[in-house]
Structures are given as C-alpha cells and as structure tokens.
PDB file of C-alpha atoms and ligand atoms in Angstrom:
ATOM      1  CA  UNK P   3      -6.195  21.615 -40.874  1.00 58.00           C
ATOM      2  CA  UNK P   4      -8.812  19.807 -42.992  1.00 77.00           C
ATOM      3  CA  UNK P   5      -7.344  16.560 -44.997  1.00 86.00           C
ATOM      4  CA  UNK P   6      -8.603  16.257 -48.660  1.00 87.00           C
ATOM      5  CA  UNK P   7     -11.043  13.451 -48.825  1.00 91.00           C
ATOM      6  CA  UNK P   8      -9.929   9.896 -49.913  1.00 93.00           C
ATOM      7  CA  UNK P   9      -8.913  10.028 -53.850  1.00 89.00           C
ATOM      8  CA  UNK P  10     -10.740   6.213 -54.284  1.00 91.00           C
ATOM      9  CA  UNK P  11     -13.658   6.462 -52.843  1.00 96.00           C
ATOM     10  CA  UNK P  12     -13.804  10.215 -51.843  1.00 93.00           C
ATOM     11  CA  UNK P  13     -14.536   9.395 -48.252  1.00 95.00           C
ATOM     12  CA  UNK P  14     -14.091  12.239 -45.439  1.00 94.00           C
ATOM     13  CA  UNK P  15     -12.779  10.148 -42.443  1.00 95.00           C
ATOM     14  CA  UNK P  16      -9.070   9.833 -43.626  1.00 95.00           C
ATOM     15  CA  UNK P  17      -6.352  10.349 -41.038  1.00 95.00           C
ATOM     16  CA  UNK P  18      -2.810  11.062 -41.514  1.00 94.00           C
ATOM     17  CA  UNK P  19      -0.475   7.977 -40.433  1.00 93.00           C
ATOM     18  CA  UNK P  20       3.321   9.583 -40.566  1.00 90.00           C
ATOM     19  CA  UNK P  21       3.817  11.331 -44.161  1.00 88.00           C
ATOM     20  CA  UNK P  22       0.791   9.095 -45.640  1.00 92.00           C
ATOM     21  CA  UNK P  23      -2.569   9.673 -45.414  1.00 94.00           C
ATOM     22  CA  UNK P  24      -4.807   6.716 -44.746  1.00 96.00           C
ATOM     23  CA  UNK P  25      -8.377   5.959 -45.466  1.00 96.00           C
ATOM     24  CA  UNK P  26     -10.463   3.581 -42.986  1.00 96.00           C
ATOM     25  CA  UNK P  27     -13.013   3.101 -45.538  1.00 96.00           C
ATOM     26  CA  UNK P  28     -11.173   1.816 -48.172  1.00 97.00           C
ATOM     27  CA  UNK P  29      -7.943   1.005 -46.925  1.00 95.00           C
ATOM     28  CA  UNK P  30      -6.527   2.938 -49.530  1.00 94.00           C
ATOM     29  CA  UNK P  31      -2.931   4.826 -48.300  1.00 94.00           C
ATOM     30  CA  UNK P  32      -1.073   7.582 -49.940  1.00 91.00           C
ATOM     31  CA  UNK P  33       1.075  10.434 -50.064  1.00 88.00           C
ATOM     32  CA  UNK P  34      -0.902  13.885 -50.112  1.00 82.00           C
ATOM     33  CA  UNK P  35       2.709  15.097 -51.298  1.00 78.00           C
ATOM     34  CA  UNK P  36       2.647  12.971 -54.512  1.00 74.00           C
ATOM     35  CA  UNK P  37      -0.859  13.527 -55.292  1.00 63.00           C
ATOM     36  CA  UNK P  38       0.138  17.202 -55.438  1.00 59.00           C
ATOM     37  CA  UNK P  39       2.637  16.635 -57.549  1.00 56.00           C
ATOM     38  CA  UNK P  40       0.669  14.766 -60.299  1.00 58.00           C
ATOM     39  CA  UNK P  41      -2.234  17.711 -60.466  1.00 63.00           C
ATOM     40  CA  UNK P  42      -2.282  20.318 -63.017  1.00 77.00           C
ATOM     41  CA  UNK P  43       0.561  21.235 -65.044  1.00 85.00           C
ATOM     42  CA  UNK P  44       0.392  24.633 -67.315  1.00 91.00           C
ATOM     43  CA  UNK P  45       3.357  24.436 -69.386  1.00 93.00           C
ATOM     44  CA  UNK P  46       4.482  27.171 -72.023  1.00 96.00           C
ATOM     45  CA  UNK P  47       5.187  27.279 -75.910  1.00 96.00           C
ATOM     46  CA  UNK P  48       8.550  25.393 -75.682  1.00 96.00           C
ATOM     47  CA  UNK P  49       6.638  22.710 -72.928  1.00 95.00           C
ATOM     48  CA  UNK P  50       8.432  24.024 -69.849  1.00 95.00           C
ATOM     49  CA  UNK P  51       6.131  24.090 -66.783  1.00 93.00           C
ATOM     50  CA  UNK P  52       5.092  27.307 -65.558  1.00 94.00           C
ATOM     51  CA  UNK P  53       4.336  27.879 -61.414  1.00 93.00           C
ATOM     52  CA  UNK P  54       2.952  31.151 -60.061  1.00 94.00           C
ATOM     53  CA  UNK P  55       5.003  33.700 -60.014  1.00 96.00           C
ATOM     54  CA  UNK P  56       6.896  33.158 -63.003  1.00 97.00           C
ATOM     55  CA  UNK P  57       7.971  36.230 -64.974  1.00 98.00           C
ATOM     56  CA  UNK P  58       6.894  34.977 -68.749  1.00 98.00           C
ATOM     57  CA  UNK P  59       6.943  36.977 -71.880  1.00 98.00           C
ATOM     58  CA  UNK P  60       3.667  36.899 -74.833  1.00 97.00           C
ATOM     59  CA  UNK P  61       5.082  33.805 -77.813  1.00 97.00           C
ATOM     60  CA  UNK P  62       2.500  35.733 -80.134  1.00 96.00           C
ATOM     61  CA  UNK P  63       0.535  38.472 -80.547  1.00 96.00           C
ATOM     62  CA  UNK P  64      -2.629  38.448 -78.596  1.00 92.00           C
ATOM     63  CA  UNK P  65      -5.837  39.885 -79.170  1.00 89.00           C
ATOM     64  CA  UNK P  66      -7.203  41.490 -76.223  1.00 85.00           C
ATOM     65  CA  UNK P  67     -11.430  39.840 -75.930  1.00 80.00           C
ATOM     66  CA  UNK P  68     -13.647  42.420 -75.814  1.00 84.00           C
ATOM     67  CA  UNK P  69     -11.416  45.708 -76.921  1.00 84.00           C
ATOM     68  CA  UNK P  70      -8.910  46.725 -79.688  1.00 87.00           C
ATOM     69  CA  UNK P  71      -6.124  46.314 -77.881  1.00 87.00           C
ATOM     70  CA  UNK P  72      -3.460  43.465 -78.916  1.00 92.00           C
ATOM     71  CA  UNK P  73      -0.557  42.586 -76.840  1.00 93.00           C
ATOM     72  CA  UNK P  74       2.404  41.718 -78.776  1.00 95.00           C
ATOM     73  CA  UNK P  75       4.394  39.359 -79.423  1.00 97.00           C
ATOM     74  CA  UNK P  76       7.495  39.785 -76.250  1.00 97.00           C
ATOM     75  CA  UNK P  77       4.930  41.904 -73.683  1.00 97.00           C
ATOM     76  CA  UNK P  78       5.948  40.853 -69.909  1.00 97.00           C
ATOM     77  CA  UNK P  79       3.622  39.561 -67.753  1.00 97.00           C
ATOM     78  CA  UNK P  80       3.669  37.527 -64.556  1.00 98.00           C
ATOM     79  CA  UNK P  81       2.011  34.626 -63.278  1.00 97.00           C
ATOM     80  CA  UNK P  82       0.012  35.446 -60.576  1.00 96.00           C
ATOM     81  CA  UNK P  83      -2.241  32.550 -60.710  1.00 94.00           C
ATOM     82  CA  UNK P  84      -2.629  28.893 -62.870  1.00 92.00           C
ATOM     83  CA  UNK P  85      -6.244  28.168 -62.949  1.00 89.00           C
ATOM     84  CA  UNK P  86      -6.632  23.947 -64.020  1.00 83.00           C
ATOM     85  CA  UNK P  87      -9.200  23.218 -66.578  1.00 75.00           C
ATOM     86  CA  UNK P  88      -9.881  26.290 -68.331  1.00 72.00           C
ATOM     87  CA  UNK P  89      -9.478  27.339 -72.273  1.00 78.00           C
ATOM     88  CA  UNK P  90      -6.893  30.445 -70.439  1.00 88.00           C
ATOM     89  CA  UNK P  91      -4.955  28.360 -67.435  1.00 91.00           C
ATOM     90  CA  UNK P  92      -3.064  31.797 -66.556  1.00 95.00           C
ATOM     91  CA  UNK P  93      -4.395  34.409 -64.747  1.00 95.00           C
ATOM     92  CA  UNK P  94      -1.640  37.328 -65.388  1.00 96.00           C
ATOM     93  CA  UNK P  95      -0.543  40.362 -64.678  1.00 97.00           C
ATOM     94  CA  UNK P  96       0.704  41.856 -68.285  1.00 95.00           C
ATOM     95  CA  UNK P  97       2.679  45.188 -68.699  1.00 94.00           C
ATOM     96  CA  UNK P  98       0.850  47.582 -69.822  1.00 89.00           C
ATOM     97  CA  UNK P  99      -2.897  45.833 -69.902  1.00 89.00           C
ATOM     98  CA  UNK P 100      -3.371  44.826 -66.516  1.00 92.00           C
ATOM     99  CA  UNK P 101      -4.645  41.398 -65.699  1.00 92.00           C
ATOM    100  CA  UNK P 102      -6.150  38.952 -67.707  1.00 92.00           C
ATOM    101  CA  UNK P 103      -6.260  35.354 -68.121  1.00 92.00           C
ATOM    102  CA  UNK P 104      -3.734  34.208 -70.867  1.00 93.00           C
ATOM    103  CA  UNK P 105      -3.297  30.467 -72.500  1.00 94.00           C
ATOM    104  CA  UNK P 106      -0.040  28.744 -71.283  1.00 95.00           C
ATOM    105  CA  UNK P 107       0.570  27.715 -74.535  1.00 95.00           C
ATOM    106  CA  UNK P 108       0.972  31.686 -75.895  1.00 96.00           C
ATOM    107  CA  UNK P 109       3.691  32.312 -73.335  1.00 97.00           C
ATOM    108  CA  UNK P 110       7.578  31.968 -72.918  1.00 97.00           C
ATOM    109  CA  UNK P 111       9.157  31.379 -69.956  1.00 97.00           C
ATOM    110  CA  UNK P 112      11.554  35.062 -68.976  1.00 93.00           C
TER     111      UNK P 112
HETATM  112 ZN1  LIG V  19     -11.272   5.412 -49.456  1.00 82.83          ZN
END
C-alpha cells in the first residue's frame, strides 16, 4: 500500500502513526480520512452531492456533442464515475445513449 505524499510539502517519506499519517520532513500530521473527505464534491441541480453509483435523472434537455441526438429533460442515467476538475464532472451511463460525460449541475438526484 503506497501512502499519498505529504499535502505541505509533498514529500514521499510519510509513515502512518495510528489513524494519522505523519510526515518526517515537515512534521506536518494528519488524517488521510479527512483529507478524503474535503476533495471533490459534484453536487446536482438542487446542490445535493452526488457519489458513484447514484441513479440520477437529466434537470434539462441535453444536447448530445457531436450528433443530433438530445436527451431530455427526466432520461435516467447512473453515475458510474465523478471525474474532479472538468467542464462534465460525470461520467454516466444514460438510458438509451450510452455513456457520456454529463455536468453535475444538469442532473437530479433519482
Ligand atoms: Zn511534509
């Protein structure tokens, strides 16, 4: 199991003391747990936070880049994957189109 490097000062030589990890470099100390916790958040039209595997429905009609097709307004799709830092943070599985990537802010929670 590889630890993540140290958040400060991105050293590699961090060491896990109990539930913290702990960098010898820095001295810096934390909890990989909480760090997790802060990272990426896609949330959905009404602001509710989406996690993989969430069943969502389309809050608009979509245009489908690169083809005719538009998904409307209601379509089901799942959450198959939340991508941080991109323009389309969901990458979806939607009924009837297949997958694509999808904006967080264009879907409801199911
Ligand atoms: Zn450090």
């Amino acid at each position: 199991m590889s630890l993540p490097p140290c958040p400060n000062c991105q050293s590699e030589y961090v060491y896990p003391d109990q539930n913290q990890l702990v960098c010898p470099e820095c001295a810096h100390e934390w909890n990989p747990n909480e760090v997790a916790e802060a990272a990426f958040v896609a949330k959905d039209a009404n602001g509710t936070a989406l996690e993989e595997g969430d069943k969502v429905t389309l809050a608009k009609d979509l245009k489908v880049k690169g083809s005719s097709l538009v998904l409307k307004i209601g379509t089901k799709a799942v959450v198959r994957r939340i991508i941080e830092g991109k323009d389309h943070e969901l990458d979806c599985k939607v009924d009837g189109a297949g997958e694509m990537m999808v904006t967080a802010k264009f879907v409801k929670k199911a």
